[in-house]
Each structure stands twice: as structure tokens, then as C-alpha cells.
């Protein structure tokens, strides 16, 4: 008899998959663990989706997400050829590795098979590297989660200027720290491979680096409708970049990679930007209020340019706070990772949700 285990490629058999944040079942659960937007999509977005739920579902959607790419091009002031849309930006991150990084066994130089990223940053990158059987190269951020200055980077033996692909999460996750376009530009200028600026949270920041996707031919900028535009469920993300790199990725994507309802929702979202801008401002305000409320409880929060806060209790262990909150059906994120084990990552919710969180934290504070 064939043993199914033996049919699996050996590195996949041993692969530890990505662990998404918990999806609690309880109706009264307060979910502050995956950086979802607390507000629903604009009413017009919901009705646009509803309006196409009929017999047309039997048809394939636009294979190239053509209407959406056209609208995104108008939004960013570029051509549709500068844009590729994916089934969430996660799909495009994986596609970029397949497109630009050579598997270890075929590479003629070691850097040709290197995917480089900062540590800590989005924990999906090392896993995608393993899935595609290329080398992940983690380069340490400074203790305050800033990016080392150029000279320090160049002196760091781990830094590989020839890495086939470098991911920079900006604003950083899980720290929420923002980086300036000037610093990103100078780092990109020293790199000889492809650079992807993962701007999943850029809409919550003071500045973004979209221009680098147009001015530097080896730089692409990754955006998503998941976070600022309340569309996690629909899975729509996109890259902006040079038509040559975008075109290469376009060749290897699945023919109908973005579902039709997602395309419709994203397209309508771009017509309702005022609705989202207002809510982004509400989230920024709640972010400041949360940090203020946590301070008397002894929490030290990092500055945030995103819709979440990384904060460190000075009384009680972070894991105990996580467990105590969980007992109250409040779900935040705690990472069992050396650099962030002492912190909680809390997504910003509505003011009612933040009030419930803060009340629970005051109660826990009495007992730790
Ligand atoms: C949420 C997130 C993504 C993925 O977004 P999707 O478009 O939903 O796949 C990518 N990068 C970072 C850093 C994220 O936090």
C-alpha cells in the first residue's frame, strides 16, 4: 500500500504553515486580533455587490480585472499597465517570489534565491519563502523597530544588497512604526534586486511611498482593500510598479485570479473614498485615545502609523494579559516571537469597542 505521507515533497511534509489570528465563534466576542476595520463597507458598496448576485454568477469575471485596474490607474495617476490585481495582496506576495526568486537548486548565485525581509515584520514572508523553496534572509530592525540607517545596514553581515527580492513592511507590522519615503528611497537605491514595499497599512499613516513604485523601476508597492477599505472578506489587493515587472507577474497568475464580486466591491469602493477617509480619521483618533488610556495602566505603546498598536505592559506578563482578555471574550494578538513576546498587538476598533477593551483592562490591572 502507498503511504500518503511519502507522496508529499519532503520540505512540504516538514513545513510549519502560517497561523492566522483566531476567529472566535462567540457572538459577543470582541475581535481585535487581525487588524480588520471595525466599520462596514459603504452602503453603496454593499448594494453594488448585492446587485450582481443573480444568474450572472455563472459567468467568468474579467480575467485581467480590467475595469478595476482602470479605476486604480486613475486613482494613482498611472496607466493600467502599472497595476496587477490579486486575490488579496497575499496572493501577489507569493506570486512575486515565484516570478523573481530562483529555487535553490537552480540558482547560479546564492543571492538569486534570497528573499530578504526585516525582523520582525509580516510573518508570512518567511513561510512563503519556505513554500517556494528559496532562502529567507531576516535582517534585524533596531530595538525600537526603526530600520537601521544605511551605513549600519551596509555593515550588517546579514544584509544582502543582491537579494533577488526584498520585502519592506511599511508601516511595519507588528510594531506599527511608519518609515519616511526618504529613508525607503535611499534603501531601495542600494538594492540590486526587486523591492516590494508592503503598504497594507499606508492609508492610516501620515505619508506613503507610492511614488517609488513609479520612479524606481525595481520597486513595487503593495496595497490592499482589506484594512482601510473594510473588504477582508472579498480578498482584493494590488501592486503598483514598472510595466515590465507587472507584466511578468501577469503572465504567471491564474487566469481568473480575482473573483467577480471582489472586483465589483473594490471598484465601487474607489467611488466612495470620502466615506472611508472619515472612518480612517475616526480610527486614528481612537488610536491616540487608546494609547492615552493605557498609559496609567503602565503600558508603553510604540508610535503607530497603522490601525493597531503594539504595547508593552510593565505590570504582569503580556501573555497573562492576553489570557485574561481572552477569558472576557476579547481577542488581541500575542506573538510567541523573541522580539515581541513582551507586547500585545491590539487592533483599533470603534469607540464602543475601545471602551469595552479599556474597561476590561482596568479590571485586569486591579488583579495583576
Ligand atoms: C493584512 C496584510 C496583508 C494582506 O492583505 P490581503 O490583501 O488581505 O491579503 C499583507 N501585508 C501585511 C503586512 C498585512 O498586514
mmCIF file of C-alpha atoms and ligand atoms in Angstrom:
data_model
loop_
_atom_site.group_PDB
_atom_site.id
_atom_site.type_symbol
_atom_site.label_atom_id
_atom_site.label_comp_id
_atom_site.label_asym_id
_atom_site.label_seq_id
_atom_site.Cartn_x
_atom_site.Cartn_y
_atom_site.Cartn_z
ATOM 1 C CA UNK A 1 0.000 0.000 0.000
ATOM 2 C CA UNK A 2 1.150 3.534 -0.722
ATOM 3 C CA UNK A 3 1.839 5.607 2.374
ATOM 4 C CA UNK A 4 0.286 9.056 1.635
ATOM 5 C CA UNK A 5 2.947 10.823 3.747
ATOM 6 C CA UNK A 6 5.623 9.538 1.381
ATOM 7 C CA UNK A 7 3.917 11.157 -1.620
ATOM 8 C CA UNK A 8 4.482 14.682 -0.273
ATOM 9 C CA UNK A 9 7.633 16.634 -1.190
ATOM 10 C CA UNK A 10 9.875 16.346 1.857
ATOM 11 C CA UNK A 11 10.183 20.087 2.583
ATOM 12 C CA UNK A 12 6.392 20.419 2.464
ATOM 13 C CA UNK A 13 5.954 17.492 4.842
ATOM 14 C CA UNK A 14 8.086 19.406 7.359
ATOM 15 C CA UNK A 15 6.589 22.843 6.662
ATOM 16 C CA UNK A 16 5.050 24.828 9.533
ATOM 17 C CA UNK A 17 2.172 26.804 7.950
ATOM 18 C CA UNK A 18 1.152 30.413 8.640
ATOM 19 C CA UNK A 19 -1.064 30.734 11.705
ATOM 20 C CA UNK A 20 -3.864 33.284 11.135
ATOM 21 C CA UNK A 21 -5.409 35.112 14.087
ATOM 22 C CA UNK A 22 -8.118 33.210 15.898
ATOM 23 C CA UNK A 23 -11.691 33.552 14.532
ATOM 24 C CA UNK A 24 -13.774 33.288 17.739
ATOM 25 C CA UNK A 25 -17.263 31.801 17.432
ATOM 26 C CA UNK A 26 -18.927 33.590 20.386
ATOM 27 C CA UNK A 27 -21.448 36.252 19.326
ATOM 28 C CA UNK A 28 -20.242 38.699 21.978
ATOM 29 C CA UNK A 29 -16.565 38.248 21.058
ATOM 30 C CA UNK A 30 -14.611 41.442 20.532
ATOM 31 C CA UNK A 31 -12.161 40.777 17.724
ATOM 32 C CA UNK A 32 -9.095 42.999 17.897
ATOM 33 C CA UNK A 33 -6.586 40.446 16.636
ATOM 34 C CA UNK A 34 -6.398 40.632 12.827
ATOM 35 C CA UNK A 35 -6.485 44.387 12.138
ATOM 36 C CA UNK A 36 -9.869 44.271 10.458
ATOM 37 C CA UNK A 37 -11.714 47.561 10.057
ATOM 38 C CA UNK A 38 -14.453 47.997 12.709
ATOM 39 C CA UNK A 39 -16.719 49.765 10.196
ATOM 40 C CA UNK A 40 -18.704 48.067 7.417
ATOM 41 C CA UNK A 41 -18.104 48.877 3.748
ATOM 42 C CA UNK A 42 -20.007 51.910 2.380
ATOM 43 C CA UNK A 43 -23.731 51.136 1.808
ATOM 44 C CA UNK A 44 -23.246 51.676 -1.952
ATOM 45 C CA UNK A 45 -20.518 49.020 -1.959
ATOM 46 C CA UNK A 46 -22.859 46.526 -0.301
ATOM 47 C CA UNK A 47 -25.650 47.274 -2.762
ATOM 48 C CA UNK A 48 -23.292 47.089 -5.754
ATOM 49 C CA UNK A 49 -22.300 43.581 -4.646
ATOM 50 C CA UNK A 50 -25.919 42.563 -3.956
ATOM 51 C CA UNK A 51 -26.998 43.883 -7.344
ATOM 52 C CA UNK A 52 -24.813 41.408 -9.188
ATOM 53 C CA UNK A 53 -25.845 38.357 -7.203
ATOM 54 C CA UNK A 54 -28.101 36.796 -9.835
ATOM 55 C CA UNK A 55 -27.857 34.467 -12.843
ATOM 56 C CA UNK A 56 -24.694 36.250 -13.973
ATOM 57 C CA UNK A 57 -22.745 34.357 -11.327
ATOM 58 C CA UNK A 58 -22.473 31.550 -13.915
ATOM 59 C CA UNK A 59 -20.097 33.721 -15.949
ATOM 60 C CA UNK A 60 -16.343 34.222 -15.506
ATOM 61 C CA UNK A 61 -15.330 37.675 -14.279
ATOM 62 C CA UNK A 62 -12.885 39.957 -16.129
ATOM 63 C CA UNK A 63 -9.706 37.848 -16.321
ATOM 64 C CA UNK A 64 -7.485 40.935 -16.020
ATOM 65 C CA UNK A 65 -9.687 42.873 -13.547
ATOM 66 C CA UNK A 66 -9.777 45.453 -16.359
ATOM 67 C CA UNK A 67 -12.405 47.937 -15.021
ATOM 68 C CA UNK A 68 -10.820 47.897 -11.573
ATOM 69 C CA UNK A 69 -7.281 48.381 -12.933
ATOM 70 C CA UNK A 70 -8.521 51.321 -14.974
ATOM 71 C CA UNK A 71 -10.073 52.925 -11.875
ATOM 72 C CA UNK A 72 -6.948 52.239 -9.801
ATOM 73 C CA UNK A 73 -4.820 53.818 -12.531
ATOM 74 C CA UNK A 74 -6.976 56.959 -12.357
ATOM 75 C CA UNK A 75 -6.720 56.942 -8.550
ATOM 76 C CA UNK A 76 -2.915 56.726 -8.585
ATOM 77 C CA UNK A 77 -2.338 58.785 -11.717
ATOM 78 C CA UNK A 78 -0.700 55.978 -13.695
ATOM 79 C CA UNK A 79 -1.539 53.571 -16.520
ATOM 80 C CA UNK A 80 -3.450 50.275 -16.074
ATOM 81 C CA UNK A 81 -0.205 48.532 -17.174
ATOM 82 C CA UNK A 82 1.349 49.723 -13.893
ATOM 83 C CA UNK A 83 -1.139 47.650 -11.899
ATOM 84 C CA UNK A 84 -1.810 43.986 -11.192
ATOM 85 C CA UNK A 85 -4.743 42.914 -9.008
ATOM 86 C CA UNK A 86 -4.640 39.830 -6.804
ATOM 87 C CA UNK A 87 -6.839 37.623 -4.657
ATOM 88 C CA UNK A 88 -5.748 39.700 -1.673
ATOM 89 C CA UNK A 89 -2.255 41.150 -1.661
ATOM 90 C CA UNK A 90 -1.099 37.871 -0.074
ATOM 91 C CA UNK A 91 -1.571 36.181 -3.459
ATOM 92 C CA UNK A 92 0.668 38.765 -5.103
ATOM 93 C CA UNK A 93 3.389 38.409 -2.449
ATOM 94 C CA UNK A 94 3.556 34.692 -3.261
ATOM 95 C CA UNK A 95 3.399 35.362 -6.997
ATOM 96 C CA UNK A 96 6.327 37.791 -6.720
ATOM 97 C CA UNK A 97 8.509 35.101 -5.164
ATOM 98 C CA UNK A 98 7.613 32.685 -7.958
ATOM 99 C CA UNK A 99 8.342 35.371 -10.520
ATOM 100 C CA UNK A 100 11.615 36.876 -9.270
ATOM 101 C CA UNK A 101 13.341 34.359 -6.999
ATOM 102 C CA UNK A 102 15.096 31.260 -8.332
ATOM 103 C CA UNK A 103 14.637 28.000 -6.380
ATOM 104 C CA UNK A 104 17.795 26.988 -4.507
ATOM 105 C CA UNK A 105 18.573 24.008 -6.741
ATOM 106 C CA UNK A 106 18.503 26.096 -9.966
ATOM 107 C CA UNK A 107 20.184 29.321 -8.802
ATOM 108 C CA UNK A 108 23.523 30.273 -10.312
ATOM 109 C CA UNK A 109 24.317 32.674 -7.457
ATOM 110 C CA UNK A 110 23.258 32.320 -3.844
ATOM 111 C CA UNK A 111 21.660 35.809 -3.789
ATOM 112 C CA UNK A 112 19.460 34.791 -6.723
ATOM 113 C CA UNK A 113 17.494 32.558 -4.393
ATOM 114 C CA UNK A 114 17.257 35.008 -1.486
ATOM 115 C CA UNK A 115 14.056 36.614 -0.178
ATOM 116 C CA UNK A 116 15.076 39.310 2.292
ATOM 117 C CA UNK A 117 12.889 40.944 4.949
ATOM 118 C CA UNK A 118 13.234 42.710 8.246
ATOM 119 C CA UNK A 119 12.735 41.005 11.577
ATOM 120 C CA UNK A 120 10.187 41.470 12.933
ATOM 121 C CA UNK A 121 7.855 42.164 10.018
ATOM 122 C CA UNK A 122 4.962 40.360 8.317
ATOM 123 C CA UNK A 123 5.353 36.751 9.463
ATOM 124 C CA UNK A 124 4.052 35.432 6.142
ATOM 125 C CA UNK A 125 7.302 36.236 4.240
ATOM 126 C CA UNK A 126 9.481 33.501 5.809
ATOM 127 C CA UNK A 127 6.682 30.999 5.297
ATOM 128 C CA UNK A 128 6.229 31.959 1.636
ATOM 129 C CA UNK A 129 9.992 31.601 1.213
ATOM 130 C CA UNK A 130 9.877 28.084 2.598
ATOM 131 C CA UNK A 131 6.850 27.171 0.479
ATOM 132 C CA UNK A 132 8.708 28.235 -2.676
ATOM 133 C CA UNK A 133 11.911 26.540 -1.544
ATOM 134 C CA UNK A 134 14.019 29.697 -1.601
ATOM 135 C CA UNK A 135 16.202 31.136 1.132
ATOM 136 C CA UNK A 136 14.605 33.518 3.644
ATOM 137 C CA UNK A 137 17.006 36.160 4.952
ATOM 138 C CA UNK A 138 15.908 38.022 8.075
ATOM 139 C CA UNK A 139 17.671 41.304 8.878
ATOM 140 C CA UNK A 140 17.130 42.746 12.376
ATOM 141 C CA UNK A 141 15.321 46.013 12.898
ATOM 142 C CA UNK A 142 16.667 48.284 15.642
ATOM 143 C CA UNK A 143 15.326 47.612 19.172
ATOM 144 C CA UNK A 144 12.767 50.417 18.674
ATOM 145 C CA UNK A 145 11.674 48.791 15.355
ATOM 146 C CA UNK A 146 13.160 51.562 13.235
ATOM 147 C CA UNK A 147 15.146 50.493 10.167
ATOM 148 C CA UNK A 148 18.921 50.734 10.754
ATOM 149 C CA UNK A 149 20.432 53.696 8.912
ATOM 150 C CA UNK A 150 22.100 52.970 5.608
ATOM 151 C CA UNK A 151 25.614 52.714 6.977
ATOM 152 C CA UNK A 152 24.523 50.314 9.726
ATOM 153 C CA UNK A 153 22.650 48.185 7.175
ATOM 154 C CA UNK A 154 25.672 48.022 4.911
ATOM 155 C CA UNK A 155 27.850 46.981 7.852
ATOM 156 C CA UNK A 156 25.393 44.261 8.870
ATOM 157 C CA UNK A 157 26.738 40.943 7.566
ATOM 158 C CA UNK A 158 23.156 39.677 7.181
ATOM 159 C CA UNK A 159 22.137 42.443 4.732
ATOM 160 C CA UNK A 160 22.283 41.243 1.121
ATOM 161 C CA UNK A 161 22.240 44.064 -1.461
ATOM 162 C CA UNK A 162 21.901 41.476 -4.223
ATOM 163 C CA UNK A 163 18.902 39.636 -2.738
ATOM 164 C CA UNK A 164 16.579 38.670 -5.588
ATOM 165 C CA UNK A 165 13.625 40.098 -3.638
ATOM 166 C CA UNK A 166 13.371 42.321 -0.549
ATOM 167 C CA UNK A 167 10.095 42.879 1.311
ATOM 168 C CA UNK A 168 9.735 46.010 3.438
ATOM 169 C CA UNK A 169 6.542 46.275 5.504
ATOM 170 C CA UNK A 170 5.819 49.997 5.742
ATOM 171 C CA UNK A 171 4.237 50.953 8.101
ATOM 172 C CA UNK A 172 5.812 47.988 9.857
ATOM 173 C CA UNK A 173 3.728 45.158 11.261
ATOM 174 C CA UNK A 174 3.627 44.131 14.073
ATOM 175 C CA UNK A 175 5.196 47.317 15.503
ATOM 176 C CA UNK A 176 3.014 49.853 13.579
ATOM 177 C CA UNK A 177 6.053 52.115 13.137
ATOM 178 C CA UNK A 178 5.999 54.228 9.982
ATOM 179 C CA UNK A 179 9.037 54.923 7.803
ATOM 180 C CA UNK A 180 9.724 58.024 5.741
ATOM 181 C CA UNK A 181 9.720 57.921 1.960
ATOM 182 C CA UNK A 182 13.210 59.465 2.043
ATOM 183 C CA UNK A 183 14.618 56.601 4.085
ATOM 184 C CA UNK A 184 12.853 53.997 1.933
ATOM 185 C CA UNK A 185 14.141 55.652 -1.243
ATOM 186 C CA UNK A 186 17.732 55.569 -0.038
ATOM 187 C CA UNK A 187 17.464 51.898 0.967
ATOM 188 C CA UNK A 188 15.834 50.944 -2.352
ATOM 189 C CA UNK A 189 18.634 52.769 -4.210
ATOM 190 C CA UNK A 190 21.259 50.419 -2.746
ATOM 191 C CA UNK A 191 19.385 47.217 -3.598
ATOM 192 C CA UNK A 192 20.013 45.402 -6.878
ATOM 193 C CA UNK A 193 17.029 43.028 -6.808
ATOM 194 C CA UNK A 194 13.268 43.639 -6.743
ATOM 195 C CA UNK A 195 11.917 45.541 -3.720
ATOM 196 C CA UNK A 196 8.307 45.258 -2.570
ATOM 197 C CA UNK A 197 7.063 47.951 -0.213
ATOM 198 C CA UNK A 198 4.169 46.233 1.558
ATOM 199 C CA UNK A 199 1.887 49.178 2.303
ATOM 200 C CA UNK A 200 -1.074 47.229 3.716
ATOM 201 C CA UNK A 201 -1.494 49.940 6.399
ATOM 202 C CA UNK A 202 -0.356 53.036 4.468
ATOM 203 C CA UNK A 203 -3.858 54.549 4.461
ATOM 204 C CA UNK A 204 -3.587 55.059 8.242
ATOM 205 C CA UNK A 205 -0.157 56.730 8.027
ATOM 206 C CA UNK A 206 0.930 60.332 7.536
ATOM 207 C CA UNK A 207 2.827 59.534 4.349
ATOM 208 C CA UNK A 208 3.153 56.715 1.845
ATOM 209 C CA UNK A 209 5.785 55.734 -0.678
ATOM 210 C CA UNK A 210 3.563 55.018 -3.704
ATOM 211 C CA UNK A 211 5.722 57.348 -5.821
ATOM 212 C CA UNK A 212 8.661 54.943 -5.519
ATOM 213 C CA UNK A 213 6.639 52.386 -7.474
ATOM 214 C CA UNK A 214 6.626 54.821 -10.390
ATOM 215 C CA UNK A 215 10.068 56.357 -10.121
ATOM 216 C CA UNK A 216 12.248 53.323 -9.358
ATOM 217 C CA UNK A 217 11.871 50.519 -11.910
ATOM 218 C CA UNK A 218 12.861 47.755 -9.451
ATOM 219 C CA UNK A 219 10.393 48.869 -6.743
ATOM 220 C CA UNK A 220 6.768 47.723 -6.454
ATOM 221 C CA UNK A 221 4.224 48.931 -3.918
ATOM 222 C CA UNK A 222 1.675 46.508 -2.459
ATOM 223 C CA UNK A 223 -1.753 47.749 -1.377
ATOM 224 C CA UNK A 224 -4.905 46.029 -0.167
ATOM 225 C CA UNK A 225 -8.616 46.731 0.144
ATOM 226 C CA UNK A 226 -8.666 44.611 3.308
ATOM 227 C CA UNK A 227 -7.642 47.046 6.006
ATOM 228 C CA UNK A 228 -8.628 50.670 5.318
ATOM 229 C CA UNK A 229 -11.448 49.677 2.948
ATOM 230 C CA UNK A 230 -13.214 47.014 5.045
ATOM 231 C CA UNK A 231 -13.047 44.276 2.403
ATOM 232 C CA UNK A 232 -11.077 41.424 4.031
ATOM 233 C CA UNK A 233 -13.865 39.013 3.113
ATOM 234 C CA UNK A 234 -13.639 39.834 -0.592
ATOM 235 C CA UNK A 235 -9.862 39.343 -0.970
ATOM 236 C CA UNK A 236 -8.650 42.150 -3.227
ATOM 237 C CA UNK A 237 -5.137 43.598 -3.259
ATOM 238 C CA UNK A 238 -2.856 45.070 -5.909
ATOM 239 C CA UNK A 239 0.706 46.009 -6.797
ATOM 240 C CA UNK A 240 1.853 49.219 -8.450
ATOM 241 C CA UNK A 241 5.094 49.114 -10.427
ATOM 242 C CA UNK A 242 7.011 49.177 -13.655
ATOM 243 C CA UNK A 243 5.044 47.589 -16.546
ATOM 244 C CA UNK A 244 7.900 45.139 -17.188
ATOM 245 C CA UNK A 245 7.763 43.647 -13.674
ATOM 246 C CA UNK A 246 3.960 43.879 -13.534
ATOM 247 C CA UNK A 247 3.770 42.187 -16.955
ATOM 248 C CA UNK A 248 5.986 39.321 -15.805
ATOM 249 C CA UNK A 249 3.748 38.664 -12.812
ATOM 250 C CA UNK A 250 0.702 38.934 -15.031
ATOM 251 C CA UNK A 251 1.998 36.053 -17.183
ATOM 252 C CA UNK A 252 2.067 33.587 -14.300
ATOM 253 C CA UNK A 253 -1.078 34.459 -12.348
ATOM 254 C CA UNK A 254 -4.174 32.257 -12.581
ATOM 255 C CA UNK A 255 -6.430 33.329 -15.464
ATOM 256 C CA UNK A 256 -9.320 34.356 -13.212
ATOM 257 C CA UNK A 257 -7.430 35.105 -10.028
ATOM 258 C CA UNK A 258 -9.785 37.768 -8.648
ATOM 259 C CA UNK A 259 -13.417 36.828 -8.043
ATOM 260 C CA UNK A 260 -16.064 38.964 -9.711
ATOM 261 C CA UNK A 261 -17.831 40.150 -6.553
ATOM 262 C CA UNK A 262 -14.487 41.311 -5.187
ATOM 263 C CA UNK A 263 -13.805 43.308 -8.355
ATOM 264 C CA UNK A 264 -17.241 44.951 -8.150
ATOM 265 C CA UNK A 265 -16.813 45.796 -4.456
ATOM 266 C CA UNK A 266 -13.349 47.299 -4.943
ATOM 267 C CA UNK A 267 -14.469 49.333 -7.938
ATOM 268 C CA UNK A 268 -17.399 50.829 -6.016
ATOM 269 C CA UNK A 269 -15.088 51.488 -3.031
ATOM 270 C CA UNK A 270 -12.981 53.797 -5.196
ATOM 271 C CA UNK A 271 -16.109 55.896 -5.846
ATOM 272 C CA UNK A 272 -16.798 56.304 -2.115
ATOM 273 C CA UNK A 273 -13.425 57.395 -0.788
ATOM 274 C CA UNK A 274 -14.899 60.168 1.395
ATOM 275 C CA UNK A 275 -16.797 57.579 3.424
ATOM 276 C CA UNK A 276 -13.587 55.669 4.094
ATOM 277 C CA UNK A 277 -11.473 58.766 4.750
ATOM 278 C CA UNK A 278 -13.838 59.812 7.522
ATOM 279 C CA UNK A 279 -13.578 56.400 9.177
ATOM 280 C CA UNK A 280 -9.793 56.342 8.819
ATOM 281 C CA UNK A 281 -9.778 59.586 10.809
ATOM 282 C CA UNK A 282 -12.046 58.044 13.472
ATOM 283 C CA UNK A 283 -9.621 55.125 13.758
ATOM 284 C CA UNK A 284 -6.639 57.485 14.055
ATOM 285 C CA UNK A 285 -8.446 59.328 16.855
ATOM 286 C CA UNK A 286 -9.313 56.092 18.715
ATOM 287 C CA UNK A 287 -5.681 55.030 18.303
ATOM 288 C CA UNK A 288 -4.463 58.115 20.171
ATOM 289 C CA UNK A 289 -7.177 57.730 22.844
ATOM 290 C CA UNK A 290 -6.289 54.070 23.419
ATOM 291 C CA UNK A 291 -2.614 54.868 23.971
ATOM 292 C CA UNK A 292 -3.610 57.611 26.403
ATOM 293 C CA UNK A 293 -5.921 55.257 28.325
ATOM 294 C CA UNK A 294 -3.274 52.545 28.547
ATOM 295 C CA UNK A 295 -0.572 54.801 29.907
ATOM 296 C CA UNK A 296 -1.854 54.961 33.519
ATOM 297 C CA UNK A 297 -2.072 51.144 33.427
ATOM 298 C CA UNK A 298 1.688 51.076 32.879
ATOM 299 C CA UNK A 299 1.603 50.201 29.177
ATOM 300 C CA UNK A 300 4.331 51.557 26.928
ATOM 301 C CA UNK A 301 2.999 51.911 23.377
ATOM 302 C CA UNK A 302 5.048 52.357 20.232
ATOM 303 C CA UNK A 303 4.103 55.230 17.948
ATOM 304 C CA UNK A 304 1.584 53.892 15.423
ATOM 305 C CA UNK A 305 1.076 54.726 11.749
ATOM 306 C CA UNK A 306 -1.393 51.841 11.342
ATOM 307 C CA UNK A 307 -4.805 50.665 12.611
ATOM 308 C CA UNK A 308 -3.251 48.795 15.515
ATOM 309 C CA UNK A 309 -0.980 49.467 18.448
ATOM 310 C CA UNK A 310 1.927 47.433 19.790
ATOM 311 C CA UNK A 311 2.046 47.951 23.518
ATOM 312 C CA UNK A 312 4.089 46.531 26.391
ATOM 313 C CA UNK A 313 2.740 46.020 29.915
ATOM 314 C CA UNK A 314 5.163 46.950 32.702
ATOM 315 C CA UNK A 315 2.996 45.142 35.254
ATOM 316 C CA UNK A 316 2.258 41.438 34.522
ATOM 317 C CA UNK A 317 3.392 39.393 31.514
ATOM 318 C CA UNK A 318 1.966 40.164 28.071
ATOM 319 C CA UNK A 319 0.805 36.550 27.748
ATOM 320 C CA UNK A 320 -1.157 36.823 31.027
ATOM 321 C CA UNK A 321 -2.886 39.972 29.769
ATOM 322 C CA UNK A 322 -3.706 38.128 26.548
ATOM 323 C CA UNK A 323 -5.179 35.189 28.510
ATOM 324 C CA UNK A 324 -7.170 37.431 30.874
ATOM 325 C CA UNK A 325 -8.644 39.376 27.941
ATOM 326 C CA UNK A 326 -9.450 36.149 26.149
ATOM 327 C CA UNK A 327 -11.402 34.927 29.206
ATOM 328 C CA UNK A 328 -13.556 38.032 28.733
ATOM 329 C CA UNK A 329 -14.069 37.215 25.028
ATOM 330 C CA UNK A 330 -11.712 39.990 23.974
ATOM 331 C CA UNK A 331 -9.236 38.782 21.397
ATOM 332 C CA UNK A 332 -5.968 40.663 20.869
ATOM 333 C CA UNK A 333 -2.749 39.247 19.398
ATOM 334 C CA UNK A 334 0.231 37.920 21.290
ATOM 335 C CA UNK A 335 3.158 36.595 19.264
ATOM 336 C CA UNK A 336 5.453 33.921 20.640
ATOM 337 C CA UNK A 337 8.392 35.567 18.894
ATOM 338 C CA UNK A 338 11.564 36.699 20.713
ATOM 339 C CA UNK A 339 11.339 40.327 19.595
ATOM 340 C CA UNK A 340 7.682 40.909 20.513
ATOM 341 C CA UNK A 341 6.887 38.344 23.228
ATOM 342 C CA UNK A 342 6.602 41.144 25.823
ATOM 343 C CA UNK A 343 3.988 43.031 23.807
ATOM 344 C CA UNK A 344 0.311 42.863 22.874
ATOM 345 C CA UNK A 345 -0.848 43.917 19.439
ATOM 346 C CA UNK A 346 -4.278 45.496 19.604
ATOM 347 C CA UNK A 347 -6.343 46.385 16.526
ATOM 348 C CA UNK A 348 -8.198 49.688 16.780
ATOM 349 C CA UNK A 349 -11.964 49.284 16.938
ATOM 350 C CA UNK A 350 -14.938 51.636 17.191
ATOM 351 C CA UNK A 351 -15.216 53.884 20.259
ATOM 352 C CA UNK A 352 -17.699 51.441 21.879
ATOM 353 C CA UNK A 353 -15.322 48.562 21.297
ATOM 354 C CA UNK A 354 -12.395 50.517 22.714
ATOM 355 C CA UNK A 355 -14.484 51.436 25.767
ATOM 356 C CA UNK A 356 -15.176 47.727 26.420
ATOM 357 C CA UNK A 357 -11.482 46.889 25.984
ATOM 358 C CA UNK A 358 -10.294 49.653 28.283
ATOM 359 C CA UNK A 359 -12.851 48.750 30.978
ATOM 360 C CA UNK A 360 -11.670 45.135 30.870
ATOM 361 C CA UNK A 361 -8.033 46.188 31.028
ATOM 362 C CA UNK A 362 -8.665 48.413 34.057
ATOM 363 C CA UNK A 363 -10.337 45.457 35.774
ATOM 364 C CA UNK A 364 -7.426 43.138 34.938
ATOM 365 C CA UNK A 365 -4.958 45.765 36.125
ATOM 366 C CA UNK A 366 -6.517 45.622 39.615
ATOM 367 C CA UNK A 367 -5.680 41.927 39.840
ATOM 368 C CA UNK A 368 -2.261 41.510 38.192
HETATM 369 C C1 LIG B 1 -3.145 42.188 6.047
HETATM 370 C C2 LIG B 1 -1.796 42.239 5.422
HETATM 371 C C3 LIG B 1 -1.565 41.818 4.116
HETATM 372 C C4 LIG B 1 -2.552 41.018 3.333
HETATM 373 O O1 LIG B 1 -3.653 41.596 2.953
HETATM 374 P P1 LIG B 1 -4.687 40.862 1.990
HETATM 375 O O2 LIG B 1 -4.818 41.832 0.891
HETATM 376 O O3 LIG B 1 -5.908 40.689 2.819
HETATM 377 O O4 LIG B 1 -4.106 39.558 1.516
HETATM 378 C C5 LIG B 1 -0.319 41.993 3.565
HETATM 379 N N1 LIG B 1 0.683 42.533 4.281
HETATM 380 C C6 LIG B 1 0.524 42.916 5.546
HETATM 381 C C7 LIG B 1 1.671 43.490 6.286
HETATM 382 C C8 LIG B 1 -0.717 42.769 6.160
HETATM 383 O O5 LIG B 1 -0.873 43.095 7.438
#
